[in-house]
Amino acid sequence: MISRNSKKDNTVQFDFRQFWIKLWRLLVPAHGKIIKFVIFVVVLEISRMAGPYILKYIIDLITNFQAEKIGQMIGLIALMFVANQAVSIMNFFSDRRIFDILITVESYLSDISFKKLVFLDLGYHERENSGNKVYKIQKGITKIDEMISSFSWEVIPTSIQVVVTTVVLFFINWRFGVTILVFVPIFLWLSLIVNSTNYLTRKKRHDLQEDAAGFMAQSIVNINTVQSFVQEKRERKNFRGMMDRVFEMILWEYGRYMKYNLWRNLVIDLGRASMLLFSIYLVWNNSITVGSMIFVFTISEKALISLYRISRIYDKIMEAGESVVRVDDLFQEKEDIFNNPKGIRPKEMEGAIEFKQVDFSYRSSDIKALENVSFKITSGSVTALVGPSGGGKTTVARMVYRHYDPQEGQVFLDGKDLREYDLFSFRKFFAIVPQEVEIFNTSVRDNISYAKPSASMKEIVAAARIANAEEFILKLREGYDTVVGERGVKLSGGQRQRIGIARAVLANPRVLIFDEATSNLDSYSEKLIQEALDKIEKGRTVIIIAHRLSTIKKADKIIVLENGRVVEEGSHIELSREEKGLYHKLLELQRMGDVE
């Protein structure tokens, strides 16, 4: 299996109406600028007719040359020069408006994309591949930017030009207007057909490109595993196979475009020939002058050639269409966690927690992660969550943080349902040290102060000392200013954990959660971290999730979870005496060395 993502639905047809709605929605901050630009371009395209129209009179004066009309001819030439210069100046202001729109849109889309991703709940990020998300945004913004450029410089001016040209041609002679109205729709119909035919292939290609980006990201993120198990060639082969399929689809798509271009060329040539035949006939019939014939041929030729530009842009629209839809879908993604805008914003917090008949299942599973879970955690106490893997311990921590909401039951904080709080206000009283501490590719100092960016160096050092981290920090080449690499690759597991503890200490939380914080460490690192935990537990509500039962013997309460249910509660002494209990069984297994 090459792709690590689920298959996507490729059966739907491209919905033009929804495409325009979604694109317009993405361009919110530029709406006013776009409307003003279109009005400006209408005036500009009408002004472009002035030069060819003046040329018509110059040609007529030449064909009926009279010496006394030389002054008039020079005057017309000067007027034509002025008209062309006026159009040139208007072009300058038109280009400035386009750049203004492009900068506004790109800045807005980049900012709103990042904002959407960082504010989307944890559930979304656990479902979606990181590489897919980044690729979707980057490609979407690039394609939208390209499309707006093409629209602004080509589609809108060309469309207005065709309309203005058709009106003028009808005014000169109805035959010219009818010719345009016959060949333009045929040309546009051919463009619609080829893009409609290619839509499903293009959609499949976008899916595969997204999958390939996700595959690449996963391979690089997990490069340690890839290289440790000597799978570099397999990863490369799989990725190359995905890209080969992409290239095959691209060749098929553009091969079809080139075949249809032969038909589109035929339509343009027939339109050009028809215009010339009618012009010659009308001049021969004395219905129009030679100057009018040249004027008609000039503006009709511009309009017909411009159809190529429109068709190319239409191809780009269809190419960008899928990217627009995907970016808009991301922006319309609904958070599973709804933040009450009028939620409680506590100034202080006791840190008492209660689960009351809580049921919860992850989207990807039909099995309940928590089932009818009820317990209380007293303010200022140390509570341990233990049990077999998959028992629901980490899920409880996530519920306390409100990364997820219960499907049934309630989670209370200081006697109030968590959903009654402002999400960002109550989380400021929380800190977590996970099993794998997330380290940023920046300095040790910045990593520790992430929870409190305004912290002084004195505060950072104090937190590092409490976490027993200064011991190794001072040995680093640049001490606190040492850049630790992506995901903290320059640090050991124990060092990363101590950075995480220092970060949590600096946050000065009321509720502190340790999620398997020592499970993957050697005895020395575990001892240092255990000492750090002992220093910072006092006066806080502490929740410890642990496999190693030796680390939680001092807990005020131990809650034993199995298969998403609370099966036992009590102190270490109380539970160890229950010979038929799960906790007693886990203790015996650890003593025998069957489990850690």
Coordinates of C-alpha atoms in Angstrom, one line a residue:
M1 CA 0.0 0.0 0.0
I2 CA 1.7 3.2 -1.1
S3 CA -0.6 5.9 0.2
R4 CA -1.0 6.3 3.9
N5 CA -4.3 8.2 3.4
S6 CA -7.8 7.0 2.9
K7 CA -9.3 7.0 -0.6
K8 CA -11.2 10.1 -1.6
D9 CA -14.5 10.4 -3.6
N10 CA -13.8 11.2 -7.2
T11 CA -17.3 10.7 -8.6
V12 CA -18.7 14.3 -8.4
Q13 CA -18.6 16.7 -11.3
F14 CA -17.2 20.2 -11.0
D15 CA -19.8 22.6 -9.6
F16 CA -19.2 26.0 -11.2
R17 CA -21.7 27.8 -9.0
Q18 CA -20.1 26.5 -5.8
F19 CA -16.7 27.3 -7.2
W20 CA -17.5 31.0 -7.7
I21 CA -19.3 31.2 -4.3
K22 CA -16.2 29.7 -2.5
L23 CA -13.7 31.8 -4.4
W24 CA -15.6 35.0 -3.6
R25 CA -15.8 33.9 0.0
L26 CA -12.0 33.5 0.1
L27 CA -11.5 37.0 -1.3
V28 CA -13.5 38.8 1.4
P29 CA -10.9 41.6 2.3
A30 CA -10.5 42.5 -1.4
H31 CA -14.2 42.7 -2.4
G32 CA -14.3 46.5 -2.6
K33 CA -11.0 46.7 -4.5
I34 CA -12.1 44.1 -7.0
I35 CA -15.4 45.9 -7.7
K36 CA -13.6 49.2 -8.2
F37 CA -11.0 47.5 -10.4
V38 CA -13.7 46.0 -12.7
I39 CA -15.4 49.5 -13.1
F40 CA -12.0 51.0 -13.9
V41 CA -11.3 48.3 -16.5
V42 CA -14.6 48.9 -18.3
V43 CA -13.6 52.5 -18.8
L44 CA -10.1 51.4 -19.9
E45 CA -11.4 49.0 -22.5
I46 CA -13.8 51.5 -24.0
S47 CA -10.9 54.0 -24.1
R48 CA -8.8 51.4 -26.1
M49 CA -11.3 51.8 -29.0
A50 CA -10.3 55.5 -29.5
G51 CA -6.9 54.7 -31.2
P52 CA -8.3 52.3 -33.8
Y53 CA -11.3 54.6 -34.4
I54 CA -9.0 57.6 -35.0
L55 CA -6.9 55.4 -37.3
K56 CA -10.1 54.7 -39.4
Y57 CA -10.4 58.4 -40.2
I58 CA -6.7 58.7 -41.0
I59 CA -7.0 55.8 -43.5
D60 CA -10.1 57.4 -45.1
L61 CA -8.2 60.7 -45.5
I62 CA -5.4 58.8 -47.2
T63 CA -7.7 56.8 -49.5
N64 CA -9.3 60.1 -50.6
F65 CA -6.1 62.2 -50.3
Q66 CA -6.4 65.9 -50.6
A67 CA -3.5 68.3 -49.9
E68 CA -5.6 70.7 -48.0
K69 CA -6.5 67.9 -45.5
I70 CA -2.9 67.4 -44.4
G71 CA -3.4 69.6 -41.4
Q72 CA -6.4 67.6 -40.3
M73 CA -4.5 64.4 -40.8
I74 CA -1.6 65.6 -38.6
G75 CA -4.2 66.7 -36.0
L76 CA -5.7 63.2 -36.0
I77 CA -2.3 61.6 -35.7
A78 CA -1.5 63.9 -32.7
L79 CA -5.0 63.0 -31.2
M80 CA -4.2 59.3 -31.7
F81 CA -0.9 59.7 -29.9
V82 CA -2.7 61.5 -27.0
A83 CA -5.3 58.7 -26.8
N84 CA -2.7 56.0 -26.8
Q85 CA -0.8 57.8 -24.0
A86 CA -3.9 58.2 -22.0
V87 CA -4.5 54.4 -22.3
S88 CA -0.9 53.8 -21.3
I89 CA -1.3 55.9 -18.1
M90 CA -4.6 54.1 -17.3
N91 CA -2.8 50.8 -17.7
F92 CA -0.2 52.0 -15.1
F93 CA -3.0 52.6 -12.6
S94 CA -4.7 49.4 -13.5
D95 CA -1.5 47.4 -12.8
R96 CA -1.1 49.1 -9.5
R97 CA -4.7 48.1 -8.5
I98 CA -3.9 44.5 -9.5
F99 CA -0.8 44.4 -7.3
D100 CA -2.8 45.9 -4.5
I101 CA -5.4 43.1 -4.8
L102 CA -2.8 40.4 -5.1
I103 CA -0.9 41.5 -1.9
T104 CA -4.2 41.9 0.0
V105 CA -5.4 38.4 -1.0
E106 CA -2.1 36.6 -0.4
S107 CA -1.5 38.2 2.9
Y108 CA -5.1 37.5 4.1
L109 CA -5.1 33.8 2.9
S110 CA -1.7 33.1 4.5
D111 CA -2.8 34.6 7.8
I112 CA -6.2 33.1 7.9
S113 CA -4.9 29.7 6.9
F114 CA -2.4 29.6 9.8
K115 CA -5.0 31.0 12.2
K116 CA -7.5 28.3 11.2
L117 CA -5.0 25.5 11.6
V118 CA -3.7 26.6 15.1
F119 CA -7.2 27.1 16.4
L120 CA -8.7 23.9 15.0
D121 CA -9.1 21.4 17.8
L122 CA -6.8 18.5 18.5
G123 CA -9.2 16.0 17.0
Y124 CA -8.9 17.5 13.5
H125 CA -5.1 17.5 13.7
E126 CA -5.0 13.9 14.8
R127 CA -7.2 12.9 11.8
E128 CA -5.4 14.9 9.1
N129 CA -1.9 14.2 7.8
S130 CA 0.5 17.2 8.5
G131 CA 2.0 17.0 5.0
N132 CA -1.5 17.1 3.4
K133 CA -2.5 20.1 5.3
V134 CA 0.6 22.1 4.5
Y135 CA 0.5 21.1 0.8
K136 CA -3.3 21.9 0.6
I137 CA -2.7 25.5 1.9
Q138 CA 0.5 26.2 0.0
K139 CA -0.8 25.0 -3.3
G140 CA -4.2 26.5 -2.8
I141 CA -2.8 30.0 -2.1
T142 CA -0.4 29.7 -5.1
K143 CA -3.2 28.7 -7.4
I144 CA -5.6 31.4 -6.2
D145 CA -2.8 34.0 -6.6
E146 CA -2.1 32.8 -10.1
M147 CA -5.8 32.8 -11.0
I148 CA -6.4 36.4 -9.7
S149 CA -3.3 37.5 -11.7
S150 CA -4.7 35.9 -14.8
F151 CA -8.2 37.3 -14.2
S152 CA -7.0 40.8 -13.5
W153 CA -4.6 41.0 -16.5
E154 CA -6.4 38.9 -19.0
V155 CA -9.9 37.5 -18.3
I156 CA -11.7 40.6 -17.1
P157 CA -10.1 43.0 -19.7
T158 CA -10.6 40.5 -22.5
S159 CA -14.2 39.7 -21.6
I160 CA -15.0 43.4 -21.5
Q161 CA -13.1 43.9 -24.7
V162 CA -15.2 41.2 -26.5
V163 CA -18.5 42.8 -25.2
V164 CA -17.5 46.3 -26.3
T165 CA -16.2 45.0 -29.6
T166 CA -19.5 43.2 -30.3
V167 CA -21.5 46.3 -29.6
V168 CA -19.3 48.4 -31.8
L169 CA -19.5 45.9 -34.7
F170 CA -23.3 45.7 -34.5
F171 CA -23.3 49.6 -34.7
I172 CA -21.1 49.5 -37.8
N173 CA -22.9 46.6 -39.6
W174 CA -25.1 43.9 -38.1
R175 CA -23.3 41.2 -40.1
F176 CA -20.1 41.8 -38.1
G177 CA -21.9 41.5 -34.8
V178 CA -23.6 38.3 -35.9
T179 CA -20.2 36.8 -36.9
I180 CA -18.8 37.4 -33.5
L181 CA -21.9 36.0 -31.8
V182 CA -21.6 32.8 -33.9
F183 CA -18.0 32.0 -33.4
V184 CA -17.3 33.2 -29.8
P185 CA -19.9 30.8 -28.3
I186 CA -18.6 27.8 -30.3
F187 CA -15.1 28.6 -29.1
L188 CA -16.2 28.8 -25.5
W189 CA -18.3 25.6 -25.8
L190 CA -15.2 23.7 -27.0
S191 CA -13.3 25.0 -23.9
L192 CA -16.1 23.9 -21.6
I193 CA -16.1 20.4 -23.2
V194 CA -12.4 19.7 -22.8
N195 CA -12.3 20.9 -19.2
S196 CA -15.4 19.0 -18.2
T197 CA -13.9 15.9 -19.7
N198 CA -10.7 16.4 -17.7
Y199 CA -12.3 17.3 -14.4
L200 CA -12.3 13.8 -12.8
T201 CA -8.7 13.2 -13.9
R202 CA -7.6 16.5 -12.4
K203 CA -9.4 15.8 -9.2
K204 CA -7.7 12.4 -8.9
R205 CA -4.4 14.1 -9.6
H206 CA -4.9 16.6 -6.8
D207 CA -5.8 13.8 -4.4
L208 CA -2.6 11.9 -5.4
Q209 CA -0.4 15.0 -5.2
E210 CA -1.8 15.6 -1.7
D211 CA -1.2 12.0 -0.7
A212 CA 2.4 12.2 -2.1
A213 CA 3.1 15.4 -0.1
G214 CA 1.7 13.6 3.0
F215 CA 3.8 10.5 2.3
M216 CA 7.0 12.6 1.9
A217 CA 6.3 14.5 5.2
Q218 CA 5.7 11.3 7.1
S219 CA 8.9 9.7 5.7
I220 CA 11.0 12.7 6.7
V221 CA 9.3 13.1 10.1
N222 CA 10.0 9.4 10.8
I223 CA 13.4 9.4 9.2
N224 CA 15.0 7.7 12.3
T225 CA 12.7 4.7 11.9
V226 CA 13.2 4.7 8.1
Q227 CA 17.0 4.6 8.3
S228 CA 17.1 2.3 11.4
F229 CA 15.2 -0.4 9.5
V230 CA 17.0 0.3 6.2
Q231 CA 13.8 1.3 4.3
E232 CA 15.2 4.3 2.4
K233 CA 14.9 2.5 -1.0
R234 CA 11.4 1.3 -0.3
E235 CA 10.2 4.8 0.7
R236 CA 11.8 6.3 -2.4
K237 CA 10.3 3.6 -4.6
N238 CA 6.8 4.2 -3.2
F239 CA 7.1 7.9 -3.5
R240 CA 8.4 7.6 -7.1
G241 CA 5.5 5.3 -8.0
M242 CA 3.0 7.9 -6.7
M243 CA 4.7 10.7 -8.7
D244 CA 4.9 8.6 -11.9
R245 CA 1.1 8.2 -11.7
V246 CA 0.8 12.0 -11.3
F247 CA 2.9 12.6 -14.4
E248 CA 0.9 10.1 -16.4
M249 CA -2.3 12.0 -15.5
I250 CA -0.7 15.3 -16.4
L251 CA 0.3 14.0 -19.8
W252 CA -3.1 12.6 -20.5
E253 CA -4.8 15.9 -19.5
Y254 CA -2.6 18.2 -21.6
G255 CA -2.6 15.8 -24.5
R256 CA -6.4 16.2 -24.6
Y257 CA -6.1 20.0 -24.3
M258 CA -3.8 20.0 -27.4
K259 CA -6.2 17.9 -29.4
Y260 CA -9.0 20.4 -28.6
N261 CA -6.8 23.3 -29.5
L262 CA -6.8 22.1 -33.1
W263 CA -10.6 22.6 -33.2
R264 CA -10.4 26.0 -31.4
N265 CA -7.8 27.2 -33.9
L266 CA -10.2 26.2 -36.7
V267 CA -13.0 28.3 -35.1
I268 CA -10.8 31.3 -34.9
D269 CA -9.6 31.0 -38.5
L270 CA -13.2 30.7 -39.7
G271 CA -14.2 33.8 -37.7
R272 CA -11.2 35.7 -39.1
A273 CA -12.0 34.7 -42.7
S274 CA -15.7 35.5 -42.3
M275 CA -14.9 39.0 -41.0
L276 CA -12.5 39.6 -43.9
L277 CA -15.0 38.4 -46.5
F278 CA -17.8 40.6 -45.1
S279 CA -15.5 43.6 -44.9
I280 CA -14.4 43.2 -48.6
Y281 CA -18.0 42.7 -49.7
L282 CA -19.2 45.8 -47.9
V283 CA -16.3 48.0 -49.2
W284 CA -17.0 46.7 -52.8
N285 CA -20.7 47.5 -52.2
N286 CA -19.8 51.0 -50.9
S287 CA -21.5 50.3 -47.6
I288 CA -18.4 51.0 -45.6
T289 CA -15.1 52.8 -46.2
V290 CA -11.7 51.2 -46.4
G291 CA -10.9 52.9 -43.0
S292 CA -14.0 51.3 -41.5
M293 CA -12.9 47.9 -42.9
I294 CA -9.5 48.2 -41.3
F295 CA -11.1 49.4 -38.0
V296 CA -13.5 46.4 -38.0
F297 CA -10.7 43.9 -38.9
T298 CA -8.4 45.4 -36.2
I299 CA -10.8 45.3 -33.3
S300 CA -12.4 41.9 -34.4
E301 CA -8.9 40.4 -34.7
K302 CA -8.0 41.6 -31.2
A303 CA -11.3 40.1 -29.9
L304 CA -10.8 36.8 -31.6
I305 CA -7.2 36.4 -30.6
S306 CA -8.2 37.4 -27.0
L307 CA -10.4 34.3 -27.0
Y308 CA -7.2 32.2 -26.8
R309 CA -6.3 34.1 -23.6
I310 CA -9.7 33.5 -22.2
S311 CA -9.5 29.8 -23.0
R312 CA -6.0 29.5 -21.5
I313 CA -7.3 31.2 -18.3
Y314 CA -10.3 29.0 -18.3
D315 CA -7.9 26.0 -18.3
K316 CA -6.1 27.6 -15.3
I317 CA -9.5 28.2 -13.6
M318 CA -10.3 24.5 -13.9
E319 CA -6.8 23.6 -12.7
A320 CA -7.1 26.0 -9.7
G321 CA -10.7 25.1 -9.1
E322 CA -9.9 22.0 -7.0
S323 CA -7.4 23.9 -4.9
V324 CA -9.9 26.7 -4.3
V325 CA -12.5 24.1 -3.2
R326 CA -10.0 22.4 -0.8
V327 CA -8.8 25.6 0.8
D328 CA -12.4 26.8 1.3
D329 CA -13.3 23.4 2.7
L330 CA -10.5 23.8 5.3
F331 CA -11.8 27.3 6.2
Q332 CA -15.3 25.9 6.6
E333 CA -14.1 23.0 8.8
K334 CA -16.1 23.1 12.0
E335 CA -14.4 22.7 15.3
D336 CA -15.5 19.8 17.5
I337 CA -14.9 22.0 20.5
F338 CA -17.1 25.0 20.7
N339 CA -15.8 27.9 22.8
N340 CA -18.5 29.8 24.6
P341 CA -17.9 33.5 23.7
K342 CA -19.5 34.5 27.0
G343 CA -17.7 31.8 28.9
I344 CA -16.4 32.1 32.5
R345 CA -13.0 33.8 32.7
P346 CA -11.7 32.9 36.2
K347 CA -9.2 35.1 38.0
E348 CA -8.3 32.2 40.3
M349 CA -8.8 28.5 40.4
E350 CA -9.0 25.8 43.0
G351 CA -8.4 22.9 40.6
A352 CA -11.1 20.5 41.8
I353 CA -12.0 18.1 39.0
E354 CA -15.0 15.7 38.6
F355 CA -16.0 13.3 35.9
K356 CA -19.7 12.4 36.0
Q357 CA -20.9 9.4 33.9
V358 CA -18.7 10.4 31.0
D359 CA -18.9 8.4 27.7
F360 CA -16.6 9.2 24.8
S361 CA -15.6 7.5 21.5
Y362 CA -13.0 8.8 19.0
R363 CA -14.4 9.4 15.5
S364 CA -12.3 6.7 14.0
S365 CA -13.5 4.0 16.4
D366 CA -16.8 2.4 17.4
I367 CA -15.3 1.3 20.7
K368 CA -15.8 3.6 23.7
A369 CA -12.6 5.1 24.9
L370 CA -14.4 6.0 28.1
E371 CA -17.7 4.4 29.4
N372 CA -19.7 5.7 32.3
V373 CA -16.6 7.1 34.0
S374 CA -17.1 8.9 37.3
F375 CA -14.6 10.1 39.8
K376 CA -13.5 13.1 41.8
I377 CA -10.1 14.8 42.1
T378 CA -9.7 17.0 45.2
S379 CA -8.1 20.4 44.9
G380 CA -4.4 20.3 45.7
S381 CA -4.2 16.5 45.7
V382 CA -2.0 14.1 43.7
T383 CA -4.1 11.7 41.7
A384 CA -2.6 8.8 39.6
L385 CA -4.3 7.2 36.7
V386 CA -3.0 3.6 36.1
G387 CA -4.1 0.6 34.1
P388 CA -3.3 -1.4 30.9
S389 CA -2.6 0.4 27.6
G390 CA -5.8 1.5 25.9
G391 CA -7.6 1.8 29.2
G392 CA -8.5 5.4 28.8
K393 CA -5.8 7.2 30.9
T394 CA -4.6 9.7 28.2
T395 CA -8.2 10.2 27.1
V396 CA -9.0 11.4 30.6
A397 CA -6.2 13.9 30.4
R398 CA -7.5 15.2 27.1
M399 CA -11.0 15.6 28.5
V400 CA -9.6 17.5 31.5
Y401 CA -7.9 19.9 29.0
R402 CA -11.1 19.9 27.0
H403 CA -9.3 18.8 23.8
Y404 CA -12.4 16.6 23.5
D405 CA -15.9 16.9 24.9
P406 CA -17.9 14.0 26.3
Q407 CA -20.6 12.5 24.2
E408 CA -22.5 11.7 27.4
G409 CA -22.0 13.0 30.9
Q410 CA -20.0 16.0 32.2
V411 CA -16.6 17.1 33.2
F412 CA -16.5 19.7 36.0
L413 CA -13.8 22.1 37.1
D414 CA -14.4 23.8 40.5
G415 CA -18.0 22.7 40.3
K416 CA -18.8 24.1 36.9
D417 CA -19.1 22.2 33.6
L418 CA -15.9 22.8 31.5
R419 CA -18.1 23.9 28.6
E420 CA -19.2 26.9 30.7
Y421 CA -15.6 28.3 30.7
D422 CA -13.8 30.4 28.2
L423 CA -11.5 27.8 26.6
F424 CA -8.4 30.0 26.5
S425 CA -8.9 31.4 30.0
F426 CA -9.2 28.2 32.0
R427 CA -6.3 26.5 30.0
K428 CA -4.0 29.2 31.3
F429 CA -4.3 27.5 34.7
F430 CA -3.2 24.1 33.3
A431 CA 0.1 22.6 32.2
I432 CA 1.0 19.2 30.8
V433 CA 4.2 17.2 30.5
P434 CA 3.5 14.6 27.9
Q435 CA 5.3 11.3 27.2
E436 CA 6.9 12.9 24.2
V437 CA 7.6 16.6 24.9
E438 CA 7.2 18.7 21.8
I439 CA 10.4 20.7 21.3
F440 CA 10.7 23.6 18.8
N441 CA 13.7 24.2 16.5
T442 CA 14.9 27.2 18.6
S443 CA 17.0 27.9 21.7
V444 CA 16.7 26.1 25.0
R445 CA 15.6 29.4 26.5
D446 CA 12.8 29.9 24.0
N447 CA 11.6 26.4 24.5
I448 CA 11.4 26.8 28.3
S449 CA 9.7 30.2 28.0
Y450 CA 7.1 29.1 25.4
A451 CA 4.4 29.0 28.1
K452 CA 5.4 32.5 29.3
P453 CA 7.1 34.4 26.5
S454 CA 7.5 37.5 28.8
A455 CA 9.5 35.5 31.4
S456 CA 12.8 37.0 32.5
M457 CA 16.1 35.1 32.3
K458 CA 16.0 34.8 36.1
E459 CA 12.6 33.1 35.9
I460 CA 13.8 30.8 33.1
V461 CA 16.9 29.7 35.1
A462 CA 14.8 29.2 38.2
A463 CA 12.4 26.9 36.3
A464 CA 15.3 25.0 34.8
R465 CA 16.8 24.4 38.2
I466 CA 13.6 23.1 39.7
A467 CA 13.3 20.7 36.7
N468 CA 16.9 19.5 37.2
A469 CA 17.6 20.7 33.7
E470 CA 20.4 23.2 34.3
E471 CA 22.7 20.3 34.9
F472 CA 22.9 19.5 31.2
I473 CA 22.0 23.0 29.8
L474 CA 25.2 24.5 31.1
K475 CA 27.2 21.8 29.4
L476 CA 25.7 22.7 26.0
R477 CA 28.0 24.7 23.7
E478 CA 25.9 27.9 24.0
G479 CA 24.1 27.1 27.2
Y480 CA 20.5 28.5 27.2
D481 CA 21.0 29.9 23.7
T482 CA 21.8 26.5 22.2
V483 CA 19.4 25.8 19.3
V484 CA 18.2 22.2 19.9
G485 CA 17.1 21.2 16.3
E486 CA 13.8 20.1 14.9
R487 CA 11.8 18.2 17.4
G488 CA 14.8 18.5 19.8
V489 CA 17.0 16.0 18.0
K490 CA 20.1 17.3 19.7
L491 CA 18.7 16.4 23.1
S492 CA 18.2 13.0 24.8
G493 CA 14.8 11.8 25.8
G494 CA 15.5 12.7 29.5
Q495 CA 16.7 16.1 28.5
R496 CA 13.6 16.8 26.5
Q497 CA 11.5 15.7 29.4
R498 CA 13.2 18.1 31.8
I499 CA 12.8 21.0 29.3
G500 CA 9.1 20.1 29.2
I501 CA 9.0 20.1 33.1
A502 CA 10.8 23.5 33.2
R503 CA 8.2 24.8 30.7
A504 CA 5.4 23.6 32.9
V505 CA 7.0 25.0 36.0
L506 CA 7.3 28.4 34.4
A507 CA 3.6 28.4 33.5
N508 CA 2.9 28.2 37.3
P509 CA -0.2 26.1 36.7
R510 CA -2.9 25.3 39.2
V511 CA -3.5 21.9 37.5
L512 CA -0.5 19.9 36.4
I513 CA -0.7 16.7 34.3
F514 CA 2.2 14.3 33.8
D515 CA 1.3 11.9 31.0
E516 CA 3.8 9.0 31.1
A517 CA 6.5 11.5 31.7
T518 CA 9.1 8.9 32.8
S519 CA 8.0 5.8 30.9
N520 CA 10.7 5.8 28.3
L521 CA 13.7 7.0 30.4
D522 CA 16.7 5.4 31.9
S523 CA 16.9 5.0 35.7
Y524 CA 19.1 8.1 36.2
S525 CA 16.9 10.4 34.1
E526 CA 13.8 9.0 35.8
K527 CA 15.3 9.8 39.3
L528 CA 16.1 13.4 38.2
I529 CA 12.6 13.8 36.9
Q530 CA 11.0 12.2 39.9
E531 CA 12.9 14.7 42.1
A532 CA 11.7 17.5 40.0
L533 CA 8.1 16.3 40.3
D534 CA 8.4 16.2 44.1
K535 CA 9.5 19.8 44.1
I536 CA 6.6 21.2 42.0
E537 CA 3.7 19.0 43.2
K538 CA 3.1 21.0 46.4
G539 CA 0.0 23.2 46.4
R540 CA -1.2 22.1 43.0
T541 CA -3.7 19.6 41.7
V542 CA -1.5 17.0 40.1
I543 CA -2.6 14.2 37.7
I544 CA 0.0 11.5 37.0
I545 CA -0.5 9.0 34.3
A546 CA 2.0 6.1 34.7
H547 CA 2.8 2.6 33.8
R548 CA 5.6 2.3 36.4
L549 CA 3.7 1.9 39.6
S550 CA 6.8 2.8 41.7
T551 CA 6.4 6.4 40.6
I552 CA 2.9 6.9 42.0
K553 CA 3.0 5.2 45.4
K554 CA 2.8 8.5 47.2
A555 CA -0.3 9.6 45.3
D556 CA -3.3 10.7 47.5
K557 CA -5.6 8.7 45.2
I558 CA -5.0 6.1 42.5
I559 CA -7.7 5.5 39.9
V560 CA -7.4 2.3 38.0
L561 CA -8.9 2.3 34.4
E562 CA -9.5 -0.8 32.2
N563 CA -11.3 -0.8 28.8
G564 CA -12.5 2.7 29.4
R565 CA -14.0 2.1 32.8
V566 CA -13.0 2.9 36.3
V567 CA -12.5 -0.4 38.0
E568 CA -10.8 0.6 41.3
E569 CA -10.1 3.7 43.4
G570 CA -8.1 4.3 46.5
S571 CA -4.6 4.8 47.9
H572 CA -1.6 2.6 47.1
I573 CA -2.0 0.7 50.4
E574 CA -5.7 0.2 50.0
L575 CA -5.5 -1.1 46.5
S576 CA -2.5 -3.3 47.0
R577 CA -4.4 -5.2 49.7
E578 CA -7.2 -6.1 47.3
E579 CA -5.8 -9.4 46.1
K580 CA -8.4 -9.9 43.4
G581 CA -8.1 -6.3 42.1
L582 CA -6.4 -5.2 38.9
Y583 CA -3.9 -2.9 40.7
H584 CA -2.7 -5.8 42.9
K585 CA -2.3 -7.9 39.8
L586 CA -0.3 -5.2 38.1
L587 CA 1.9 -4.8 41.2
E588 CA 2.6 -8.6 41.2
L589 CA 3.5 -8.6 37.5
Q590 CA 5.9 -5.7 38.0
R591 CA 7.6 -7.4 40.9
M592 CA 8.1 -10.5 38.7
G593 CA 9.4 -8.3 35.9
D594 CA 6.6 -9.3 33.4
V595 CA 5.7 -5.6 33.0
E596 CA 7.7 -2.5 33.8

